[in-house]
Amino acid sequence: MSTSTSNIRTGGTPRGLARTGPVLFSYGFRPFFLGGALWAIAAMALWIAALSGQLDFASEYGAHHWHAHEMLFGYASAVLAGFLLTAVPNWTGRLPVSGRPLFFLFLLWAGGRVAFLASDTIGIELAVAADMIFLPALLYICVREVVAGKKWNDLKVTAGLLALSLANACFHYEVIMGEHPDRAYRLAIAAYVGLVMVIGGRIIPSFTRNWINKQGRTDFPVPYNRFDAAAIAIGIVALGLWIVLPDSRITATGAAVAAALHAVRLYRWRGWTTFSEMLVAILHVAYAFVPLGFLAIALSAIGLVDPTATLHVMTIGTVAAMMVAVMTRATRGHTGRELTASTLTTISYAAIVLCAVARPAAGLLPDHAATIYTISGILWLASFSLFVVEYAPMLVKGRRW
């Protein structure tokens, strides 16, 4: 599942790409990476304003539920869409979604964000209806392309999208019914972590091997084999147990085993050899939050770690850090830039990793929670703002692919 450009022609505009209209809508990563990053900034700024009492919105739905929803299904779904709409054509050899169809798909995502933010004005029912269109539409496109390309092995990725769509529906249902959407949280996070295990398990050793080969070395990562398949399978089982039995010792045991397996899996990719190039190394750092997340699940199941801290280890560490890593790598690769991390990119990486470490600490240090919230919010804003400053020009102009 590489996001490489190996299937793209180099002698002109790649087949299937829009030859007229804005460059922004010539390929899926462009609008969705930029839109996702901008919304990550805006949604966090709005949440900070709501916490400080300076702004009131989504009061009927609940601003805290709005915040959780927009972290899981707002910015993150856009980044995932940008990756999949760019990668799926490479996997299947089929034409990418480009031009007007891509523009309308982006409008579905953006319209959901606006409608949901304005839920006090237009009503929860209409806001929820607008929000729930995008993920099924993305799922339909990906299933259509995978089936048409007969890439049956990649249907597991569409299963992750299906889980996200169901989690979004469950989230809304539980909130509207006056319940706390704990299970929907866990299902959504499990879907993202599952996608990281599957997709990350292909692109990380691939990019690492390519980088090591360029250095003239042969100490390559261990290729994908039955161990990786077993680690993913046990990880999926552990996530399933966490969804339905978050406080069970069975869940603690399964998560502990998954943590150990994924720590070994990460070790087999030889990430320590890449730290002179942070564009590659950040992928390993982000994946390190997979075993850390499973460890947090295990400790939470036996009452040693706050469940909220566990959620943030995974949502910021596993999901957000990996998304920043993939956005920077894919943008550089698909716009013809040098595959190396600049100073701004490296600072962006450091900020999101520090955020992933800081935010879960609020549950461990409740007396300092307010300070930790502030620090982690600033780090989040810094990471995505630096991405926008450096990468927005690459996404809106330059080489069309």
Short mmCIF file of C-alpha atoms in Angstrom, two decimals:
data_model
loop_
_atom_site.label_atom_id
_atom_site.label_comp_id
_atom_site.label_asym_id
_atom_site.label_seq_id
_atom_site.Cartn_x
_atom_site.Cartn_y
_atom_site.Cartn_z
CA MET A 1 0.00 0.00 0.00
CA SER A 2 2.57 2.48 -1.06
CA THR A 3 1.80 6.05 -1.88
CA SER A 4 4.66 6.05 -4.33
CA THR A 5 4.26 7.43 -7.81
CA SER A 6 5.37 4.24 -9.52
CA ASN A 7 2.13 3.97 -11.48
CA ILE A 8 2.16 7.58 -12.58
CA ARG A 9 3.59 8.68 -15.90
CA THR A 10 6.46 11.10 -15.69
CA GLY A 11 6.25 12.57 -19.18
CA GLY A 12 3.18 14.76 -18.67
CA THR A 13 -0.08 14.84 -16.76
CA PRO A 14 -0.81 11.32 -15.39
CA ARG A 15 -3.75 9.56 -16.97
CA GLY A 16 -7.09 10.32 -15.35
CA LEU A 17 -6.04 13.57 -13.73
CA ALA A 18 -7.99 16.74 -14.45
CA ARG A 19 -6.14 18.78 -17.07
CA THR A 20 -8.16 21.95 -16.46
CA GLY A 21 -9.34 23.74 -13.36
CA PRO A 22 -7.50 24.42 -10.12
CA VAL A 23 -4.45 22.31 -9.34
CA LEU A 24 -5.93 21.86 -5.85
CA PHE A 25 -8.52 19.43 -7.23
CA SER A 26 -6.20 17.52 -9.54
CA TYR A 27 -5.44 14.79 -7.00
CA GLY A 28 -7.09 13.64 -3.77
CA PHE A 29 -4.24 14.40 -1.39
CA ARG A 30 -4.24 18.10 -2.27
CA PRO A 31 -7.64 19.35 -1.01
CA PHE A 32 -8.04 16.80 1.75
CA PHE A 33 -4.59 17.17 3.31
CA LEU A 34 -4.95 20.95 3.26
CA GLY A 35 -8.57 20.92 4.42
CA GLY A 36 -7.85 18.37 7.13
CA ALA A 37 -4.89 20.35 8.49
CA LEU A 38 -6.81 23.63 8.46
CA TRP A 39 -9.73 22.02 10.25
CA ALA A 40 -7.40 20.44 12.83
CA ILE A 41 -6.27 23.98 13.65
CA ALA A 42 -9.73 25.57 13.57
CA ALA A 43 -11.44 22.82 15.56
CA MET A 44 -8.80 22.94 18.29
CA ALA A 45 -8.94 26.75 18.44
CA LEU A 46 -12.74 26.62 18.74
CA TRP A 47 -12.50 24.02 21.50
CA ILE A 48 -9.99 26.11 23.46
CA ALA A 49 -12.31 29.13 23.09
CA ALA A 50 -15.24 27.04 24.32
CA LEU A 51 -13.26 25.76 27.33
CA SER A 52 -12.29 29.30 28.29
CA GLY A 53 -15.91 30.47 28.04
CA GLN A 54 -15.21 32.86 25.18
CA LEU A 55 -17.42 31.05 22.68
CA ASP A 56 -20.64 29.07 22.82
CA PHE A 57 -21.59 26.66 20.05
CA ALA A 58 -23.13 23.21 19.55
CA SER A 59 -24.76 23.68 22.96
CA GLU A 60 -27.62 21.29 22.29
CA TYR A 61 -25.29 18.58 21.00
CA GLY A 62 -22.65 19.39 23.64
CA ALA A 63 -19.42 21.21 22.88
CA HIS A 64 -17.35 18.41 24.45
CA HIS A 65 -19.08 15.86 22.20
CA TRP A 66 -18.53 18.18 19.23
CA HIS A 67 -14.82 18.36 20.04
CA ALA A 68 -14.45 14.59 20.28
CA HIS A 69 -16.44 14.10 17.09
CA GLU A 70 -14.41 16.58 15.06
CA MET A 71 -11.15 15.03 16.21
CA LEU A 72 -12.29 11.55 15.21
CA PHE A 73 -14.52 12.20 12.21
CA GLY A 74 -13.65 15.75 11.13
CA TYR A 75 -9.99 16.46 10.39
CA ALA A 76 -8.95 12.79 10.62
CA SER A 77 -11.47 11.60 8.02
CA ALA A 78 -10.19 14.25 5.61
CA VAL A 79 -6.57 13.17 5.98
CA LEU A 80 -7.59 9.53 5.56
CA ALA A 81 -9.53 10.46 2.42
CA GLY A 82 -6.52 12.30 1.01
CA PHE A 83 -4.35 9.25 1.53
CA LEU A 84 -6.82 6.70 0.16
CA LEU A 85 -7.84 8.75 -2.89
CA THR A 86 -4.14 8.97 -3.76
CA ALA A 87 -3.11 5.42 -2.86
CA VAL A 88 -6.07 3.43 -4.22
CA PRO A 89 -5.35 4.33 -7.86
CA ASN A 90 -1.78 3.10 -7.34
CA TRP A 91 -3.01 -0.16 -5.82
CA THR A 92 -5.61 -0.83 -8.50
CA GLY A 93 -4.12 0.80 -11.60
CA ARG A 94 -7.42 2.61 -12.16
CA LEU A 95 -8.14 6.28 -12.77
CA PRO A 96 -8.07 8.57 -9.71
CA VAL A 97 -10.96 10.73 -8.58
CA SER A 98 -10.06 14.13 -9.97
CA GLY A 99 -11.51 17.45 -11.05
CA ARG A 100 -15.22 18.03 -10.54
CA PRO A 101 -16.00 14.70 -8.78
CA LEU A 102 -13.18 15.38 -6.32
CA PHE A 103 -14.48 18.91 -5.76
CA PHE A 104 -17.98 17.64 -4.93
CA LEU A 105 -16.60 14.97 -2.61
CA PHE A 106 -14.61 17.64 -0.79
CA LEU A 107 -17.78 19.75 -0.54
CA LEU A 108 -19.52 16.84 1.20
CA TRP A 109 -16.78 16.79 3.83
CA ALA A 110 -16.63 20.59 4.24
CA GLY A 111 -20.43 20.89 4.28
CA GLY A 112 -20.58 18.41 7.12
CA ARG A 113 -18.15 20.48 9.16
CA VAL A 114 -20.09 23.71 8.62
CA ALA A 115 -23.48 22.11 9.26
CA PHE A 116 -22.30 20.40 12.42
CA LEU A 117 -20.76 23.58 13.77
CA ALA A 118 -24.07 25.38 13.08
CA SER A 119 -26.20 22.68 14.70
CA ASP A 120 -27.75 25.18 17.16
CA THR A 121 -29.10 27.14 14.20
CA ILE A 122 -30.12 24.45 11.71
CA GLY A 123 -31.01 21.73 14.22
CA ILE A 124 -29.21 18.58 15.27
CA GLU A 125 -31.08 16.31 12.87
CA LEU A 126 -30.09 18.27 9.76
CA ALA A 127 -26.53 18.72 11.01
CA VAL A 128 -26.16 15.00 11.66
CA ALA A 129 -27.63 14.14 8.26
CA ALA A 130 -25.14 16.44 6.54
CA ASP A 131 -22.24 15.02 8.51
CA MET A 132 -23.09 11.38 7.82
CA ILE A 133 -22.91 11.57 4.01
CA PHE A 134 -19.16 11.86 3.54
CA LEU A 135 -17.77 8.63 5.02
CA PRO A 136 -20.24 6.34 3.19
CA ALA A 137 -19.48 8.21 -0.05
CA LEU A 138 -15.75 7.68 0.46
CA LEU A 139 -16.40 4.04 1.34
CA TYR A 140 -18.41 3.56 -1.87
CA ILE A 141 -15.63 5.03 -4.01
CA CYS A 142 -12.93 2.90 -2.40
CA VAL A 143 -14.97 -0.33 -2.58
CA ARG A 144 -15.86 0.39 -6.21
CA GLU A 145 -12.22 0.90 -7.15
CA VAL A 146 -10.86 -2.07 -5.22
CA VAL A 147 -13.49 -4.42 -6.64
CA ALA A 148 -13.11 -3.09 -10.18
CA GLY A 149 -9.35 -3.49 -9.90
CA LYS A 150 -9.79 -6.97 -8.38
CA LYS A 151 -7.43 -6.09 -5.53
CA TRP A 152 -9.25 -8.31 -3.05
CA ASN A 153 -6.47 -8.12 -0.47
CA ASP A 154 -7.15 -4.40 -0.08
CA LEU A 155 -10.76 -4.92 0.98
CA LYS A 156 -9.46 -4.98 4.56
CA VAL A 157 -8.85 -1.25 4.20
CA THR A 158 -12.46 -0.70 3.17
CA ALA A 159 -13.47 -2.68 6.27
CA GLY A 160 -11.77 0.05 8.30
CA LEU A 161 -13.81 2.68 6.46
CA LEU A 162 -17.00 0.71 7.12
CA ALA A 163 -16.16 0.59 10.83
CA LEU A 164 -15.61 4.37 10.82
CA SER A 165 -18.96 4.95 9.11
CA LEU A 166 -20.72 2.77 11.69
CA ALA A 167 -18.86 4.46 14.54
CA ASN A 168 -19.97 7.88 13.29
CA ALA A 169 -23.61 6.77 13.17
CA CYS A 170 -23.35 5.23 16.64
CA PHE A 171 -21.69 8.38 17.99
CA HIS A 172 -24.57 10.56 16.84
CA TYR A 173 -27.21 8.09 18.02
CA GLU A 174 -25.74 7.81 21.52
CA VAL A 175 -25.39 11.58 21.91
CA ILE A 176 -28.93 12.28 20.67
CA MET A 177 -30.26 9.61 23.05
CA GLY A 178 -28.52 11.36 25.94
CA GLU A 179 -25.83 8.74 26.39
CA HIS A 180 -22.07 9.12 26.46
CA PRO A 181 -20.62 7.74 23.19
CA ASP A 182 -17.86 5.70 24.84
CA ARG A 183 -18.32 2.64 22.63
CA ALA A 184 -18.43 4.78 19.50
CA TYR A 185 -15.16 6.44 20.59
CA ARG A 186 -13.51 3.07 20.94
CA LEU A 187 -14.87 1.70 17.66
CA ALA A 188 -13.61 4.75 15.73
CA ILE A 189 -10.20 4.68 17.38
CA ALA A 190 -9.95 0.92 16.80
CA ALA A 191 -10.72 1.49 13.10
CA TYR A 192 -7.92 4.05 12.77
CA VAL A 193 -5.44 1.90 14.69
CA GLY A 194 -6.37 -1.09 12.56
CA LEU A 195 -5.69 0.94 9.42
CA VAL A 196 -2.34 2.06 10.84
CA MET A 197 -1.41 -1.55 11.57
CA VAL A 198 -2.28 -2.63 8.03
CA ILE A 199 -1.18 0.36 5.95
CA GLY A 200 1.71 1.37 8.19
CA GLY A 201 2.94 -2.20 8.11
CA ARG A 202 3.44 -1.84 4.37
CA ILE A 203 4.64 1.69 3.85
CA ILE A 204 7.01 1.94 6.83
CA PRO A 205 9.30 -1.00 5.95
CA SER A 206 9.01 -0.07 2.25
CA PHE A 207 10.10 3.54 2.74
CA THR A 208 12.75 2.42 5.24
CA ARG A 209 14.18 -0.11 2.78
CA ASN A 210 14.26 2.51 0.02
CA TRP A 211 16.10 4.97 2.26
CA ILE A 212 18.60 2.37 3.51
CA ASN A 213 19.24 1.25 -0.07
CA LYS A 214 20.02 4.84 -1.09
CA GLN A 215 22.67 4.90 1.64
CA GLY A 216 24.34 1.92 0.00
CA ARG A 217 23.54 -0.39 2.91
CA THR A 218 21.82 -3.76 3.03
CA ASP A 219 20.58 -3.94 6.64
CA PHE A 220 16.97 -3.88 5.44
CA PRO A 221 13.80 -4.29 7.53
CA VAL A 222 12.41 -7.80 7.84
CA PRO A 223 9.89 -8.29 4.99
CA TYR A 224 6.22 -8.85 5.71
CA ASN A 225 5.61 -12.44 6.78
CA ARG A 226 3.41 -14.57 9.01
CA PHE A 227 4.61 -12.79 12.12
CA ASP A 228 3.17 -9.51 10.82
CA ALA A 229 -0.10 -11.21 9.91
CA ALA A 230 -0.33 -12.70 13.41
CA ALA A 231 0.49 -9.37 15.07
CA ILE A 232 -2.26 -7.64 13.09
CA ALA A 233 -4.79 -10.39 13.81
CA ILE A 234 -4.09 -10.37 17.55
CA GLY A 235 -4.17 -6.57 17.53
CA ILE A 236 -7.61 -6.61 15.90
CA VAL A 237 -8.85 -9.11 18.50
CA ALA A 238 -7.47 -6.96 21.34
CA LEU A 239 -9.16 -3.87 19.89
CA GLY A 240 -12.44 -5.78 19.58
CA LEU A 241 -12.23 -6.80 23.24
CA TRP A 242 -11.48 -3.20 24.19
CA ILE A 243 -14.59 -2.00 22.34
CA VAL A 244 -16.99 -4.34 24.15
CA LEU A 245 -15.14 -5.15 27.42
CA PRO A 246 -12.87 -2.21 28.25
CA ASP A 247 -12.55 -3.14 31.94
CA SER A 248 -12.02 -6.89 31.57
CA ARG A 249 -8.88 -8.82 32.50
CA ILE A 250 -9.31 -10.71 29.24
CA THR A 251 -8.93 -7.39 27.44
CA ALA A 252 -5.88 -6.55 29.55
CA THR A 253 -4.27 -9.85 28.61
CA GLY A 254 -5.05 -9.53 24.91
CA ALA A 255 -3.82 -5.94 24.79
CA ALA A 256 -0.60 -6.83 26.63
CA VAL A 257 0.13 -9.59 24.10
CA ALA A 258 -0.65 -7.22 21.22
CA ALA A 259 1.67 -4.58 22.74
CA ALA A 260 4.54 -7.05 22.89
CA LEU A 261 3.98 -8.30 19.33
CA HIS A 262 3.80 -4.82 17.85
CA ALA A 263 6.89 -3.72 19.77
CA VAL A 264 8.75 -6.64 18.20
CA ARG A 265 7.25 -5.80 14.81
CA LEU A 266 8.51 -2.23 15.10
CA TYR A 267 11.96 -3.47 16.13
CA ARG A 268 12.11 -5.68 13.02
CA TRP A 269 11.81 -2.56 10.83
CA ARG A 270 15.15 -1.18 12.16
CA GLY A 271 13.86 2.33 12.67
CA TRP A 272 16.92 3.41 14.68
CA THR A 273 18.94 3.33 11.45
CA THR A 274 16.83 6.13 9.92
CA PHE A 275 17.16 8.90 12.48
CA SER A 276 19.42 10.97 10.26
CA GLU A 277 16.33 11.46 8.04
CA MET A 278 13.30 12.45 10.06
CA LEU A 279 10.93 12.09 7.09
CA VAL A 280 11.44 8.33 7.47
CA ALA A 281 12.12 8.18 11.21
CA ILE A 282 8.84 9.86 12.15
CA LEU A 283 6.95 6.91 10.68
CA HIS A 284 8.67 4.61 13.19
CA VAL A 285 8.10 7.07 16.05
CA ALA A 286 4.40 7.31 15.21
CA TYR A 287 4.06 3.53 14.97
CA ALA A 288 5.67 3.21 18.42
CA PHE A 289 2.37 4.55 19.79
CA VAL A 290 0.65 1.38 18.57
CA PRO A 291 2.32 -0.85 21.20
CA LEU A 292 2.14 2.03 23.69
CA GLY A 293 -1.59 2.31 23.00
CA PHE A 294 -2.11 -1.41 23.56
CA LEU A 295 -0.12 -1.14 26.79
CA ALA A 296 -2.34 1.76 27.89
CA ILE A 297 -5.44 -0.34 27.11
CA ALA A 298 -4.06 -3.17 29.25
CA LEU A 299 -3.24 -0.88 32.17
CA SER A 300 -6.58 0.91 31.87
CA ALA A 301 -8.46 -2.42 31.91
CA ILE A 302 -7.00 -3.22 35.33
CA GLY A 303 -7.51 0.29 36.69
CA LEU A 304 -3.93 1.57 36.60
CA VAL A 305 -4.38 4.18 33.85
CA ASP A 306 -7.22 6.64 33.30
CA PRO A 307 -9.33 5.59 30.27
CA THR A 308 -9.20 9.14 28.88
CA ALA A 309 -5.40 9.01 28.91
CA THR A 310 -5.60 5.79 26.90
CA LEU A 311 -7.82 7.46 24.31
CA HIS A 312 -5.36 10.30 23.86
CA VAL A 313 -2.31 8.04 23.58
CA MET A 314 -4.01 6.51 20.56
CA THR A 315 -5.79 9.51 19.02
CA ILE A 316 -2.79 11.85 19.20
CA GLY A 317 0.11 9.40 19.17
CA THR A 318 -1.03 6.63 16.86
CA VAL A 319 -3.46 8.57 14.66
CA ALA A 320 -2.43 12.25 14.54
CA ALA A 321 1.33 11.65 14.56
CA MET A 322 1.02 9.08 11.79
CA MET A 323 -1.20 11.43 9.79
CA VAL A 324 1.31 14.28 10.03
CA ALA A 325 4.05 11.85 9.00
CA VAL A 326 2.10 10.55 6.00
CA MET A 327 0.89 14.00 4.89
CA THR A 328 4.42 15.39 4.76
CA ARG A 329 5.92 12.32 3.04
CA ALA A 330 3.12 11.95 0.49
CA THR A 331 2.97 15.66 -0.32
CA ARG A 332 6.69 15.84 -0.99
CA GLY A 333 6.67 12.65 -3.02
CA HIS A 334 3.65 13.52 -5.17
CA THR A 335 4.70 17.12 -5.87
CA GLY A 336 8.23 16.24 -6.91
CA ARG A 337 9.99 17.69 -3.87
CA GLU A 338 13.12 16.28 -2.31
CA LEU A 339 12.28 13.47 0.13
CA THR A 340 13.88 15.03 3.16
CA ALA A 341 12.46 16.74 6.24
CA SER A 342 13.08 20.47 6.51
CA THR A 343 13.59 22.25 9.81
CA LEU A 344 9.92 23.31 9.91
CA THR A 345 8.80 19.75 9.18
CA THR A 346 11.01 18.37 11.93
CA ILE A 347 9.65 20.91 14.43
CA SER A 348 6.12 19.93 13.38
CA TYR A 349 6.96 16.29 14.12
CA ALA A 350 8.42 17.18 17.51
CA ALA A 351 5.32 19.21 18.42
CA ILE A 352 2.82 16.44 17.65
CA VAL A 353 4.91 13.79 19.43
CA LEU A 354 5.25 16.02 22.51
CA CYS A 355 1.50 16.64 22.37
CA ALA A 356 0.93 12.88 22.33
CA VAL A 357 3.07 12.55 25.45
CA ALA A 358 1.70 15.61 27.26
CA ARG A 359 -2.07 15.23 26.80
CA PRO A 360 -2.43 11.77 28.45
CA ALA A 361 -0.50 13.10 31.44
CA ALA A 362 -3.54 15.18 32.44
CA GLY A 363 -5.19 12.04 33.80
CA LEU A 364 -2.07 11.16 35.79
CA LEU A 365 -1.57 14.69 37.15
CA PRO A 366 -5.09 16.05 37.77
CA ASP A 367 -3.82 18.99 39.86
CA HIS A 368 -1.98 20.25 36.77
CA ALA A 369 -4.63 19.31 34.23
CA ALA A 370 -5.41 22.90 33.17
CA THR A 371 -1.75 23.62 32.44
CA ILE A 372 -1.39 20.35 30.56
CA TYR A 373 -4.46 21.12 28.47
CA THR A 374 -2.94 24.47 27.51
CA ILE A 375 0.45 23.02 26.64
CA SER A 376 -0.96 20.15 24.61
CA GLY A 377 -3.34 22.50 22.76
CA ILE A 378 -0.47 24.81 21.83
CA LEU A 379 1.62 21.88 20.63
CA TRP A 380 -1.25 20.58 18.50
CA LEU A 381 -1.80 23.99 16.94
CA ALA A 382 1.93 24.39 16.33
CA SER A 383 2.27 21.06 14.54
CA PHE A 384 -0.60 21.54 12.11
CA SER A 385 0.10 25.26 11.63
CA LEU A 386 3.68 24.51 10.62
CA PHE A 387 2.37 21.93 8.17
CA VAL A 388 0.06 24.50 6.60
CA VAL A 389 2.77 27.16 6.41
CA GLU A 390 5.21 24.88 4.62
CA TYR A 391 2.97 22.55 2.64
CA ALA A 392 -0.01 24.67 1.58
CA PRO A 393 2.00 26.23 -1.28
CA MET A 394 2.96 22.73 -2.48
CA LEU A 395 -0.66 21.59 -2.37
CA VAL A 396 -2.25 24.50 -4.22
CA LYS A 397 0.29 25.01 -7.00
CA GLY A 398 3.18 23.42 -8.81
CA ARG A 399 3.26 20.02 -10.43
CA ARG A 400 -0.29 18.76 -10.91
CA TRP A 401 0.42 15.39 -9.35
#
